Coordinates of C-alpha atoms and ligand atoms in Angstrom, one line a residue:
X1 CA 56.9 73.4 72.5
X2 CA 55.2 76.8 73.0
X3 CA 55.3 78.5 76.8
X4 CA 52.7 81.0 77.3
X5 CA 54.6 82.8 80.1
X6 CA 51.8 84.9 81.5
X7 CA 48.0 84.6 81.1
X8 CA 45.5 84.5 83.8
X9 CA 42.7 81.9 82.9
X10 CA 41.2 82.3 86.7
X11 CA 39.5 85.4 85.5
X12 CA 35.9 84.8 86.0
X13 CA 35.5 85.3 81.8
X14 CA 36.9 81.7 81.9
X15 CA 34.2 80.5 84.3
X16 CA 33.3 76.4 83.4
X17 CA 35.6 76.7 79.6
X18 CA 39.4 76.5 81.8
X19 CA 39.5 72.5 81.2
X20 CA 38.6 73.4 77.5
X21 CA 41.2 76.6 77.1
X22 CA 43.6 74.1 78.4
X23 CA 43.2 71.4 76.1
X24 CA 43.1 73.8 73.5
X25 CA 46.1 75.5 74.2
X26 CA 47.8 71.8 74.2
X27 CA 46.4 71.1 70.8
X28 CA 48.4 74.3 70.0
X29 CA 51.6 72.6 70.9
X30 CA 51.5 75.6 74.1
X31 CA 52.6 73.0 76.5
X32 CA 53.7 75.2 79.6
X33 CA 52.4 78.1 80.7
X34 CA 52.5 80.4 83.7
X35 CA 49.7 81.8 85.6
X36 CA 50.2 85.6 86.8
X37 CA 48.2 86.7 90.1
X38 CA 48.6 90.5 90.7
X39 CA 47.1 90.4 94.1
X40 CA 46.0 87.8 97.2
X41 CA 43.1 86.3 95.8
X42 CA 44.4 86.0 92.2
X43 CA 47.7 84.7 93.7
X44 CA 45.7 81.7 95.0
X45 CA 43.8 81.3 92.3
X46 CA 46.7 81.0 90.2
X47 CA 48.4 78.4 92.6
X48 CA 45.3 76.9 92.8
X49 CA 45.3 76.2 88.9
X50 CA 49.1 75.3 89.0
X51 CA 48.3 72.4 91.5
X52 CA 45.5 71.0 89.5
X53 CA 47.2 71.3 85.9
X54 CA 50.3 69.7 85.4
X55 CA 51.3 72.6 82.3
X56 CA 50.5 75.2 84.7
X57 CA 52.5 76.9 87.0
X58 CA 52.2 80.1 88.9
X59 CA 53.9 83.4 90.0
X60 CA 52.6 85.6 92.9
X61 CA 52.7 89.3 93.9
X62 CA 51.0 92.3 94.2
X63 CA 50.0 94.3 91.2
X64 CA 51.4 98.2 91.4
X65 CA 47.5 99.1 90.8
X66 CA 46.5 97.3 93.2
X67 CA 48.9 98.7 96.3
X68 CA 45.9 100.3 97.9
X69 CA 45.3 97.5 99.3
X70 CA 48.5 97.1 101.4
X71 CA 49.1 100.0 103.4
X72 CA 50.7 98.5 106.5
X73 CA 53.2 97.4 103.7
X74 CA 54.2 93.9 105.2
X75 CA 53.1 91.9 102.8
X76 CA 53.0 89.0 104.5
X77 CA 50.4 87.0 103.0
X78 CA 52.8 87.2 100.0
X79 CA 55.7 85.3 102.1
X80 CA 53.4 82.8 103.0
X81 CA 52.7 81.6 99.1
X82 CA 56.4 81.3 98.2
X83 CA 56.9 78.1 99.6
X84 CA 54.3 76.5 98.0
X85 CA 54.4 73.7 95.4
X86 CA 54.8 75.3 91.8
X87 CA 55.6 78.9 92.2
X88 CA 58.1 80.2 90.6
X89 CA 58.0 83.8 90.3
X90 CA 57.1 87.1 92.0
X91 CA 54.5 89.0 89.8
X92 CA 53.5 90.7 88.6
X93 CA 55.1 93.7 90.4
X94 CA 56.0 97.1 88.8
X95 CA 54.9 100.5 88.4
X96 CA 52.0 101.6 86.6
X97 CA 51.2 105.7 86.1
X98 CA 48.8 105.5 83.6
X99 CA 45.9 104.4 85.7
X100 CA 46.7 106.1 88.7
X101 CA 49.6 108.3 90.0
X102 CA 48.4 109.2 93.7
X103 CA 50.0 106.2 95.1
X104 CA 53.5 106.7 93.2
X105 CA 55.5 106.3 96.0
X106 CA 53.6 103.6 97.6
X107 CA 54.0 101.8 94.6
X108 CA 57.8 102.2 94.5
X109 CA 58.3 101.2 97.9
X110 CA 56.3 98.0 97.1
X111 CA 58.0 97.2 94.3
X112 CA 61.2 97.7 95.8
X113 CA 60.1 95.0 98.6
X114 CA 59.0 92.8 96.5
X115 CA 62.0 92.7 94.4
X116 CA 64.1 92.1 97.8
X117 CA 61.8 89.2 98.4
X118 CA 62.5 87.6 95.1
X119 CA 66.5 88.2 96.1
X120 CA 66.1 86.3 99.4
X121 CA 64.3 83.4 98.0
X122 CA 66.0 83.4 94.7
X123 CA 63.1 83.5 92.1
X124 CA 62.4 85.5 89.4
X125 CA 60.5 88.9 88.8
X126 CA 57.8 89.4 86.6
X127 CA 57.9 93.0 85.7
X128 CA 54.8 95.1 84.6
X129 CA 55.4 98.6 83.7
X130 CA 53.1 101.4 81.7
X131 CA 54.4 104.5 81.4
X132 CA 56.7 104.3 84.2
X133 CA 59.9 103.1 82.1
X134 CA 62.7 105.7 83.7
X135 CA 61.3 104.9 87.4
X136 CA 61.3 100.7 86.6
X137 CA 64.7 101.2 85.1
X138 CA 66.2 102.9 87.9
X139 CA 64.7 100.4 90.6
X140 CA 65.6 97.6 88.6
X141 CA 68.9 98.4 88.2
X142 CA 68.9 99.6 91.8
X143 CA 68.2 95.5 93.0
X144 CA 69.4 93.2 90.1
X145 CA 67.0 90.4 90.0
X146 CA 67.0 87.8 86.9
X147 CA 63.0 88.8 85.3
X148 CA 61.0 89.9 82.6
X149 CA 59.6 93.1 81.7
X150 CA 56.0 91.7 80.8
X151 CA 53.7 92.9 77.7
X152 CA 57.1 95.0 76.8
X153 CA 55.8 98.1 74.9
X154 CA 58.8 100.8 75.6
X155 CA 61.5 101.8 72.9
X156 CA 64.0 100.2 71.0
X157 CA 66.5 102.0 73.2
X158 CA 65.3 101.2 76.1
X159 CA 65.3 97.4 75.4
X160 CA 68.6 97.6 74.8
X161 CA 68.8 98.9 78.5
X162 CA 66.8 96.3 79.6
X163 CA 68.6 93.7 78.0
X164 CA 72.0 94.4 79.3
X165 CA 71.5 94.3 83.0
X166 CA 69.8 90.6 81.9
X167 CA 66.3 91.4 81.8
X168 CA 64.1 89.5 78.8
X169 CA 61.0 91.1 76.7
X170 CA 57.8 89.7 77.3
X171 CA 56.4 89.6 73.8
X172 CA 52.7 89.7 73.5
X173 CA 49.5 89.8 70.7
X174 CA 50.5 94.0 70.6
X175 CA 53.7 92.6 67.9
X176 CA 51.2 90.8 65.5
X177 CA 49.2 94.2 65.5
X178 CA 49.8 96.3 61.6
X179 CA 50.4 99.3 63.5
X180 CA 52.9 98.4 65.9
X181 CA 56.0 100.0 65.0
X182 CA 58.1 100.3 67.4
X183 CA 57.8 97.1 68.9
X184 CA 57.9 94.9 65.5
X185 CA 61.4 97.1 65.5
X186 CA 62.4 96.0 69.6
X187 CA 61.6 92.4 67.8
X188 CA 64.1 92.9 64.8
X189 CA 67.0 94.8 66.8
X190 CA 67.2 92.7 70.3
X191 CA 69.0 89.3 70.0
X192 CA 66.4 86.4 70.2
X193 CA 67.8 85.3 73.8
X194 CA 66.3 88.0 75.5
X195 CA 62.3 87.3 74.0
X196 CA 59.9 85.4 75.5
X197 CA 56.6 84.7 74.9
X198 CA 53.2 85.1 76.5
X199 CA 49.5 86.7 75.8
X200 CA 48.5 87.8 79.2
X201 CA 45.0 86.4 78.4
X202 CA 42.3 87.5 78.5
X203 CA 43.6 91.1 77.7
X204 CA 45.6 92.3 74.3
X205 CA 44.1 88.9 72.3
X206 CA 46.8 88.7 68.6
X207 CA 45.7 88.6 64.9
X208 CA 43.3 87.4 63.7
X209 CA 41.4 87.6 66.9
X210 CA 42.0 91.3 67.9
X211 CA 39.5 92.5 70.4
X212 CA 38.3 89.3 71.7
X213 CA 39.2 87.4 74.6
X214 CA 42.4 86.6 74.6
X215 CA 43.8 82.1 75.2
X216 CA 47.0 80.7 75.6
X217 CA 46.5 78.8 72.6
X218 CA 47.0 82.2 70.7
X219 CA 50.5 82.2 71.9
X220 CA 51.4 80.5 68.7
X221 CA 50.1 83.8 66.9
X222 CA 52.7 85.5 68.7
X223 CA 55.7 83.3 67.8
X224 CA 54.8 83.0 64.3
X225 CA 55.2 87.0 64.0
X226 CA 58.4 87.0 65.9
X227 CA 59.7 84.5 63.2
X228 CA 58.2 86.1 60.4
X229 CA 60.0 89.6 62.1
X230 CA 63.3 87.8 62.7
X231 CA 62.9 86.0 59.3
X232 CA 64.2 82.8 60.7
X233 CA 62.7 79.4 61.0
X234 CA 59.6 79.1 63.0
X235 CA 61.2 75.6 64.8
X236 CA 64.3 77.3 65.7
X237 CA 62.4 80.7 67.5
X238 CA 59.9 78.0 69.0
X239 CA 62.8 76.2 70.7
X240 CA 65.3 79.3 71.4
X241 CA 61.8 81.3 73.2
X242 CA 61.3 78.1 75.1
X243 CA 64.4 77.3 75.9
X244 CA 64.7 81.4 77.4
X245 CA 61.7 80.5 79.5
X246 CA 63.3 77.5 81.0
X247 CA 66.4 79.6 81.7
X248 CA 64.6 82.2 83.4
X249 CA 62.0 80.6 85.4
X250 CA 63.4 77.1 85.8
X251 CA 60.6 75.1 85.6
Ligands
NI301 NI1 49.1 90.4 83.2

């Protein structure tokens, strides 16, 4: 079986077609996959998914571009959604510098809280980062928390940082792209326990469907090229990748 580990089919692009991109992406043998809210509403939304779909679960936390919108810092509405039924993560949570950099230490203080909330109710993090790598690194090693650094798109080096204080490489459409280097090389060089896979539809969509909306069902995309990379059998990198998902997010 295939996990998508991060998509998020509540986007209004998938208005009246989720019922169809589900069965679709269980035709693709992509029997699990995990739905990503990156603020309040999307939190619900992605609960609300995980409760009607049995493949579905959901993570919940506030988005670094999206701190704005919490400056009393409390929160609490975030609390609230751990307890219920099918959430197993906090995420995505991170830093992010490329959009916006005015709220840099807002968005480190968050971050930070957010990672102490996943501590005290022992879940996992799901990590977003763009062009913030030294500043992730330093929090993350700052609060050890079992979690992913999503849509992972930093250097070989840094993945082996990453990878030995525990933390696994989200793997997305970016690997199956001709030009992408370095991370076809974080593919080859980091042992296979550390990968997972995901698409974070609808963005980042893999070959042969670059540029369009991105489905879970085009998570198989993705492990094909991590097999072809790894030049191992496409069965055994479908099980070990699964098999890492379970591990992390205990499903
Ligand atoms: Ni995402």
């Amino acid at each position: 079986m295939i996990i998508d580990t991060h998509m998020h089919i509540f986007d209004d692009r998938y208005q009246g077609i989720i019922d169809e991109v589900v069965a679709e992406a269980k035709a693709n043998n992509v029997g699990l996959m995990i739905a990503v809210g990156y603020d309040y509403e999307s939190s619900l939304k992605a609960i609300e998914l995980a409760h009607k779909y049995d493949c579905i679960y959901a993570s919940v936390g506030l988005h670094p571009s999206e701190v704005v919108k919490e400056k009393d810092k409390s929160l609490e509405w975030l609390e609230s959604l751990l307890h219920e039924n099918k959430v197993i993560a906090i995420g995505e949570i991170g830093l992010d510098y490329y959009w916006d950099q005015s709220f840099k230490e807002l968005q480190k203080e968050l971050f930070a809280k957010q990672i102490g909330l996943a501590k005290a109710n022992n879940l996992p993090i799901i990590v977003h980062n763009r062009e913030a790598t030294q500043d992730c690194f330093t929090i993350l090693k700052q609060n050890l928390v079992p979690g992913v650094m999503h849509c992972y798109s930093s250097s070989v080096e840094m993945a082996h940082e990453f990878t030995k204080l525990g933390y696994y490489l989200g793997i997305g459409g970016v690997v199956t792209f001709k030009n992408s280097k370095e991370i076809k090389k974080v593919v080859k060089d980091i042992d296979i326990q550390y990968l997972l896979s995901e698409t974070d539809s609808p963005y980042l969509a893999p070959m042969p469907y670059r540029g369009k909306m991105n489905r879970p069902a085009y998570t198989k995309y993705v492990v094909e090229e991590i097999a072809k990379i790894k030049e191992t059998d496409l069965a055994m990198v479908e099980e070990a990748l699964a098999s890492n998902a379970q591990s992390l997010f205990k499903f």
